CSV table of C-alpha atoms in Angstrom, one decimal:
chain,number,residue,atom,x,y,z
A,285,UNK,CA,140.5,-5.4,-11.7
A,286,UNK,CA,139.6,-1.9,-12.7
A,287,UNK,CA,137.9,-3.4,-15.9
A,288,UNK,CA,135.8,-5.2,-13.2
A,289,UNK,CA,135.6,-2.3,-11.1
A,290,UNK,CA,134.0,-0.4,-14.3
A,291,UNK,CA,131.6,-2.7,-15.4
A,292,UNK,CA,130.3,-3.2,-12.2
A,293,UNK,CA,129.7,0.9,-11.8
A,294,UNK,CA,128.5,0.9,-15.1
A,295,UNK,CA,125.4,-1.7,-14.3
A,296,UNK,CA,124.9,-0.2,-11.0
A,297,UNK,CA,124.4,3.2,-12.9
A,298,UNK,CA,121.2,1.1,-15.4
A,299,UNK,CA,117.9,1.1,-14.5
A,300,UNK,CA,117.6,-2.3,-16.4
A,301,UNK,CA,117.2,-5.3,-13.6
A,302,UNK,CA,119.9,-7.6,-13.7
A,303,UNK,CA,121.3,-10.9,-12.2
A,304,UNK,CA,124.3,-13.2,-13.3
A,305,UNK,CA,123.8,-16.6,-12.3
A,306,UNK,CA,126.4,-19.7,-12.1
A,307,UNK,CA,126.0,-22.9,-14.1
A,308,UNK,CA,124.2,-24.1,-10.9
A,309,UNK,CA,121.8,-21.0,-10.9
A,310,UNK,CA,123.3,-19.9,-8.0
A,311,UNK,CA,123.4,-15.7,-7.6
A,312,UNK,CA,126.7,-14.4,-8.1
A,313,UNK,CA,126.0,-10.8,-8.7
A,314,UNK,CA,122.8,-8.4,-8.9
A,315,UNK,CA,122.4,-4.6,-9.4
A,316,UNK,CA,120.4,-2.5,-7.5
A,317,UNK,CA,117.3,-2.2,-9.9
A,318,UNK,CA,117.6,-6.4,-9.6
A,319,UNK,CA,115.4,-5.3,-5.9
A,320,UNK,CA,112.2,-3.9,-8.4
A,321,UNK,CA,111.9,-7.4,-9.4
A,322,UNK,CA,113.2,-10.1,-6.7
A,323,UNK,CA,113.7,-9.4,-3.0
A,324,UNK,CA,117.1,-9.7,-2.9
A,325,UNK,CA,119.9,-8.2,-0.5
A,326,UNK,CA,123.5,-8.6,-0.4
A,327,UNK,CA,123.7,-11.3,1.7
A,328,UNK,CA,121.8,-13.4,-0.6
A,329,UNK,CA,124.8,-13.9,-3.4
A,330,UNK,CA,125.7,-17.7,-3.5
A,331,UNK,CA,122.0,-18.6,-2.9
A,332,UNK,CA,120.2,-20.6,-5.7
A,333,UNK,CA,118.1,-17.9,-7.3
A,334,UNK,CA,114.9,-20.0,-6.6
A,335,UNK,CA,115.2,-19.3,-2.5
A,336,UNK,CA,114.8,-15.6,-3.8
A,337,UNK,CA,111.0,-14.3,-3.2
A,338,UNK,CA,110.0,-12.7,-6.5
A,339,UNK,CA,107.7,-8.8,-6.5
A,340,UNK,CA,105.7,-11.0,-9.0
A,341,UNK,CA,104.8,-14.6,-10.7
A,342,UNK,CA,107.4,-15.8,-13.2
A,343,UNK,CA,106.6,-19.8,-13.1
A,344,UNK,CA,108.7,-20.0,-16.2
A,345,UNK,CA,112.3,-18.5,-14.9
A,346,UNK,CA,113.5,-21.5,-13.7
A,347,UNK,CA,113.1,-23.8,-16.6
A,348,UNK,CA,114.3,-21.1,-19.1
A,349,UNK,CA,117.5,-20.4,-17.1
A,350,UNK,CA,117.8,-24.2,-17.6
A,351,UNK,CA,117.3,-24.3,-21.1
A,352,UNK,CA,119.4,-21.2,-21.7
A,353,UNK,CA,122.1,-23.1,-19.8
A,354,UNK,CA,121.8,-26.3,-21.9
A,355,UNK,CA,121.1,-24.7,-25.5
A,356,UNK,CA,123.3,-21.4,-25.5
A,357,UNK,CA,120.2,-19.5,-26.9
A,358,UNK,CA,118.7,-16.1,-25.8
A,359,UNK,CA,115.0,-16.7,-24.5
A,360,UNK,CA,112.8,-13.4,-24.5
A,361,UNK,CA,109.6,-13.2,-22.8
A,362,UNK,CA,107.2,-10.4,-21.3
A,363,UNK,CA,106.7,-10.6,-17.8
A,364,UNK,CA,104.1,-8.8,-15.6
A,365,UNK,CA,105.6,-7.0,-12.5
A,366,UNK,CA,104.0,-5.4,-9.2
A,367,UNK,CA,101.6,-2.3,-9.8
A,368,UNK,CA,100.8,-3.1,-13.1
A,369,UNK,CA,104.3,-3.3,-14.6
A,370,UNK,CA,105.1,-5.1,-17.6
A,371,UNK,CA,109.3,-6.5,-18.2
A,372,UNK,CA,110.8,-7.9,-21.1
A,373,UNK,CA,112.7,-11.1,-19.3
A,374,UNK,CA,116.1,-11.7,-21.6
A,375,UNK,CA,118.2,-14.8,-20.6
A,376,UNK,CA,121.6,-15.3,-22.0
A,377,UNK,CA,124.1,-17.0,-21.8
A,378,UNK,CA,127.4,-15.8,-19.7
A,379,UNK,CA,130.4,-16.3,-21.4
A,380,UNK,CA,133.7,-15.9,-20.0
A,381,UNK,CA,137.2,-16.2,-22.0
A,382,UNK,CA,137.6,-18.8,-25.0
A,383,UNK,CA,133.7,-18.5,-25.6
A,384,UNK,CA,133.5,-20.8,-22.2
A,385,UNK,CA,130.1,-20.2,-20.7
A,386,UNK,CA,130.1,-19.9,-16.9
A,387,UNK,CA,126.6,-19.0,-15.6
A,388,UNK,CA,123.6,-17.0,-17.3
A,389,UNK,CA,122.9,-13.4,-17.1
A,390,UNK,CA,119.4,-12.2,-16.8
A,391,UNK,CA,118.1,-8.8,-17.4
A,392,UNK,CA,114.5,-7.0,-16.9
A,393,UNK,CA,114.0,-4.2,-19.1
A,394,UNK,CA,110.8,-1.9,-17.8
A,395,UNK,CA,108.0,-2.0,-20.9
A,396,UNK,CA,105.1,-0.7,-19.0
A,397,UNK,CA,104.4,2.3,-21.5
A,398,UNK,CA,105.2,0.2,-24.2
A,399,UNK,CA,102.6,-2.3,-23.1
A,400,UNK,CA,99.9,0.3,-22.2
A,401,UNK,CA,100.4,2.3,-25.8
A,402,UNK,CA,100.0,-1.5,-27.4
A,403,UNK,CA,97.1,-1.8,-25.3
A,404,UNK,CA,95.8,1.4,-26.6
A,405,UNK,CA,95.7,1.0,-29.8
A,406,UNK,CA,94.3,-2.6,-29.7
A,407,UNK,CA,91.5,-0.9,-27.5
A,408,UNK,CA,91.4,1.6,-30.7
A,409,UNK,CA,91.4,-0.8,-33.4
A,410,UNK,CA,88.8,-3.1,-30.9
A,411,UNK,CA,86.5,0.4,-31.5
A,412,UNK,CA,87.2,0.8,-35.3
A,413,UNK,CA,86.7,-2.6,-36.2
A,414,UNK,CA,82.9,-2.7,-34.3
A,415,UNK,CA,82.5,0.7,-36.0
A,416,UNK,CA,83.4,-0.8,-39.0
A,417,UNK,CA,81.0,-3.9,-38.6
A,418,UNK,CA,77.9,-1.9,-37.9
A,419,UNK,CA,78.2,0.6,-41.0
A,420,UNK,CA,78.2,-3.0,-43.4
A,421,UNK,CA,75.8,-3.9,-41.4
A,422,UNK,CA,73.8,-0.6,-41.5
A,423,UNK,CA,74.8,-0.6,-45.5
A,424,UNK,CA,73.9,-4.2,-45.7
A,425,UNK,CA,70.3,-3.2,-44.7
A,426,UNK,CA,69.6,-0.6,-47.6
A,427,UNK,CA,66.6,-1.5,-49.3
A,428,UNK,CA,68.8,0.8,-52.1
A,429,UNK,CA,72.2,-1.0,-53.7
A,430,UNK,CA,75.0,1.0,-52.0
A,431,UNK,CA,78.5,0.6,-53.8
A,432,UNK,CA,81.1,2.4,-53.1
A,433,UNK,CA,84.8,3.4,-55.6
A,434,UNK,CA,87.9,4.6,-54.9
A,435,UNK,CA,89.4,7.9,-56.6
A,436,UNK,CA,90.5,6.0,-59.6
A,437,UNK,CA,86.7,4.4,-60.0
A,438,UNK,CA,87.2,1.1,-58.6
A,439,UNK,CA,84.9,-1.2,-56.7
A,440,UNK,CA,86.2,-0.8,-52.6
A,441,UNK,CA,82.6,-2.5,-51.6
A,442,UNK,CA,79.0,-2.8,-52.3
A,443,UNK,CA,76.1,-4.1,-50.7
A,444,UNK,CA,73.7,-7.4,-51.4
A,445,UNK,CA,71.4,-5.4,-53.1
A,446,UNK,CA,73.6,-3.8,-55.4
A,447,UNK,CA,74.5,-7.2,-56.8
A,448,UNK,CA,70.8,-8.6,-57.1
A,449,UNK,CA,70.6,-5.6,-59.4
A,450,UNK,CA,73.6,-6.5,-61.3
A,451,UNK,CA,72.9,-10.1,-61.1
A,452,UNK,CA,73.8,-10.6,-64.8
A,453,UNK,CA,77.5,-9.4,-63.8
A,454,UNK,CA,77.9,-10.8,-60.5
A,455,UNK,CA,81.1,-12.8,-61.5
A,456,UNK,CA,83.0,-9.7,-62.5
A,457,UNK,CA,81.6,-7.6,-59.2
A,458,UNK,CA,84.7,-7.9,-56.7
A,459,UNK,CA,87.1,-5.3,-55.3
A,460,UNK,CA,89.4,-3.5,-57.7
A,461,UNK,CA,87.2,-3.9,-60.8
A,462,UNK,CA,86.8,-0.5,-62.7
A,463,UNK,CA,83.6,1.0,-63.3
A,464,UNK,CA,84.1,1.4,-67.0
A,465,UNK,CA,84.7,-2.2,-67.2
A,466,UNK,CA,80.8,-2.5,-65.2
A,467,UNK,CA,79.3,-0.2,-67.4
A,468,UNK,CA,81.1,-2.3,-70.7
A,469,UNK,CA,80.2,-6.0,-69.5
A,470,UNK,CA,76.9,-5.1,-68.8
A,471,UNK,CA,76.1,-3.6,-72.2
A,472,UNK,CA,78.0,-6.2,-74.0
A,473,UNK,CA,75.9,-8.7,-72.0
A,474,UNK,CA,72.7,-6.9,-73.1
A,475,UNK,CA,71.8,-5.9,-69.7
A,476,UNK,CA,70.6,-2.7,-70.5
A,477,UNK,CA,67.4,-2.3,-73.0
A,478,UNK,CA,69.4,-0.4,-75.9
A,479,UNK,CA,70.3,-2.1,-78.7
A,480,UNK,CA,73.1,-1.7,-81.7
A,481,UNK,CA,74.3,1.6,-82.0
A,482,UNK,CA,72.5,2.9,-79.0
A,483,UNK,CA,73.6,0.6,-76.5
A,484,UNK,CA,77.5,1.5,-77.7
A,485,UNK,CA,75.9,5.4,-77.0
A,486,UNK,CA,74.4,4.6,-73.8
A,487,UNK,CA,77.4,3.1,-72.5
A,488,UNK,CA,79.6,5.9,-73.7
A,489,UNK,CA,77.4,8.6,-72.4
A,490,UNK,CA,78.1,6.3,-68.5
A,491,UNK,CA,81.6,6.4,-69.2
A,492,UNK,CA,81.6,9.8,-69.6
A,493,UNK,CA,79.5,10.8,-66.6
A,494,UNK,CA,82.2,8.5,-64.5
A,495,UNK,CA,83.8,11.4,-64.2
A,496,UNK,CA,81.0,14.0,-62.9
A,497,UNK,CA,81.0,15.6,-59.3
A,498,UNK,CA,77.1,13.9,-59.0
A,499,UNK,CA,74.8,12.1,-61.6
A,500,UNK,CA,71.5,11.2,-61.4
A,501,UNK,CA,69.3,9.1,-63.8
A,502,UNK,CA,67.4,6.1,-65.0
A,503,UNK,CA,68.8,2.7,-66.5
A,504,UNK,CA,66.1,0.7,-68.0
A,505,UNK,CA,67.1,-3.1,-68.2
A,506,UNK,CA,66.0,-5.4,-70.6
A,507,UNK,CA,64.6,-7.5,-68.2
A,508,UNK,CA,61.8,-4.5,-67.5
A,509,UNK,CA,63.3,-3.1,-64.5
A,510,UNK,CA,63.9,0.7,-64.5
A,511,UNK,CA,66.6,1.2,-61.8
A,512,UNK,CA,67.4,5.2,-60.4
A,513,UNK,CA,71.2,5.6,-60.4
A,514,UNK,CA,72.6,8.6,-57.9
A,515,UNK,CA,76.1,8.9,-57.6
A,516,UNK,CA,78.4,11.8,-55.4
A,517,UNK,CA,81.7,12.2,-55.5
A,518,UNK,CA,83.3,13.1,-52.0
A,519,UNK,CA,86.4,15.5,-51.2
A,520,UNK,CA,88.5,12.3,-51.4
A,521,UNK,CA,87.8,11.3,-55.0
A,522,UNK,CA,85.5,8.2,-54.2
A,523,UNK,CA,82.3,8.1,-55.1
A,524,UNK,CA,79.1,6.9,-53.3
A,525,UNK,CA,76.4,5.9,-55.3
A,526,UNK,CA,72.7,4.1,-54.6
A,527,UNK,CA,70.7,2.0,-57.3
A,528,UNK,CA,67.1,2.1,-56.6
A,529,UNK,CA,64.5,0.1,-58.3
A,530,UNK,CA,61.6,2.5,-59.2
A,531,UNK,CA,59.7,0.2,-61.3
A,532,UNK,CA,56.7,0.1,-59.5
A,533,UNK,CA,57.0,4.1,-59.2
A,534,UNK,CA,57.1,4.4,-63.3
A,535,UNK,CA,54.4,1.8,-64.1
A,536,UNK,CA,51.9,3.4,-61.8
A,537,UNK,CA,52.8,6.6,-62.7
A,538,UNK,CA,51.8,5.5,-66.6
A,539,UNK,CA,48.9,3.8,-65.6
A,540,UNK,CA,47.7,7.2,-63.5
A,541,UNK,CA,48.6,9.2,-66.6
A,542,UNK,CA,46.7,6.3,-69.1
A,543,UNK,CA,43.5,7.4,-66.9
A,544,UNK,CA,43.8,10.5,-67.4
A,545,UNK,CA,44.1,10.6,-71.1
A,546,UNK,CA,41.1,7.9,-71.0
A,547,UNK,CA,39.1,10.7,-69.5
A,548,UNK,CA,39.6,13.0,-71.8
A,549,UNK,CA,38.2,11.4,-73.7
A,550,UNK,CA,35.3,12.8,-75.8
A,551,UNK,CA,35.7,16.2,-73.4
A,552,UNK,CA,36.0,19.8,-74.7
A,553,UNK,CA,39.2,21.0,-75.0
């Protein structure tokens, strides 16, 4: 009896919600936090537990108090409550001495702040995930190829354009791959005009300026293109860089200087 005695002022002293139940769902004992959930009074113990009026919807209780009753197994589910309140619903099994089950207990634990941090955060990650979306977008847009490496110079992402500029190596252009190994492929693959010895150079010299705080330059491709390469490295380590096809820039550049040596022509100097 005074085992009984302290159990019973031990769950009255909880603010966790909770009703034991017969094998025929009928109330045999609640505590006082059991009123934040179900209507409930004294009075009430014997009744089936569906008479009770509940603060809020739960159109699953009864048939998981069944199935708890008929399987033995725990059944967890959130729950709203009244005034925005959120309850983790546990159903288990009552067992009495021998392992003999006798009834189901049922306890409401309050997980209101647990629900609004969770809701929070997937508000957060809702905002960093459209944020996200509109800078590929924005980098998608470049006229420029954008590509962007991690501290230890490999690919974290790059734009369409970037790989129409590379399009000899777009099978090796995916996340993770090292710049060195871009710069290597592509002069192995004769991407860039040098030839021989000076290819091996010209690739070298890229290695080398892998490792620079900012570069700036000219690749000419063997396909004619002349492509401006301007790369930052940021406080992190990554780099930033933008490939910009100037092209049309240089070959009107050397037909405006062609005119004017052709006007010199025969002139005084």
């Amino acid at each position: 009896r005074t085992t009984a005695n302290d159990l019973q002022n031990v769950l009255y002293s909880t603010d966790v919600a909770t009703i034991f139940l017969d094998s025929d769902l009928n109330i045999r004992f609640f505590t006082p936090a059991a009123r934040s959930i179900f209507r409930v009074i004294p009075s009430d113990v014997g009744r089936p537990l569906s008479d009770l009026a509940a603060a809020s919807r739960d159109d699953g209780l009864a048939a998981d108090a069944r199935s708890v009753l008929a399987s033995s197994e725990l059944i967890e589910r959130e729950t709203p409550g009244a005034d925005g309140k959120w309850f983790l619903r546990c159903i288990q099994p009552y067992r009495a001495e021998g392992g003999r089950i006798e009834g189901i207990v049922i306890t409401y634990t309050d997980i209101t702040e647990r629900k609004k941090h969770e809701a929070e955060l997937k508000h957060l990650a809702e905002k960093a995930a459209a944020a996200h979306t509109r800078l590929n977008q924005a980098i998608e847009a470049l006229q420029d190829g954008f590509v962007l490496f991690d501290k230890d110079n490999r690919l974290v992402m790059c734009n369409s354009r970037y790989r129409e500029i590379n399009a000899e190596i777009t099978d090796i252009i995916r996340p993770g791959v090292p710049l060195t190994e871009i710069i290597r492929i592509s002069s192995e693959r004769g991407v860039y005009l040098a030839d021989g010895p000076d290819a091996a150079e010209q690739a070298n010299h890229l290695i080398r300026t892998t490792e620079d705080q900012e570069f700036s330059g000219e690749l000419h491709y063997r396909n004619g293109r002349i492509i401006g390469v301007r790369a930052t490295r940021m406080a992190d380590g990554s780099h930033v860089g933008l490939r910009s096809d100037i092209t049309a820039i240089r070959r009107a550049e050397k037909r405006l200087n062609d005119t004017i040596r052709g006007a010199r022509v025969g002139t005084w100097e």
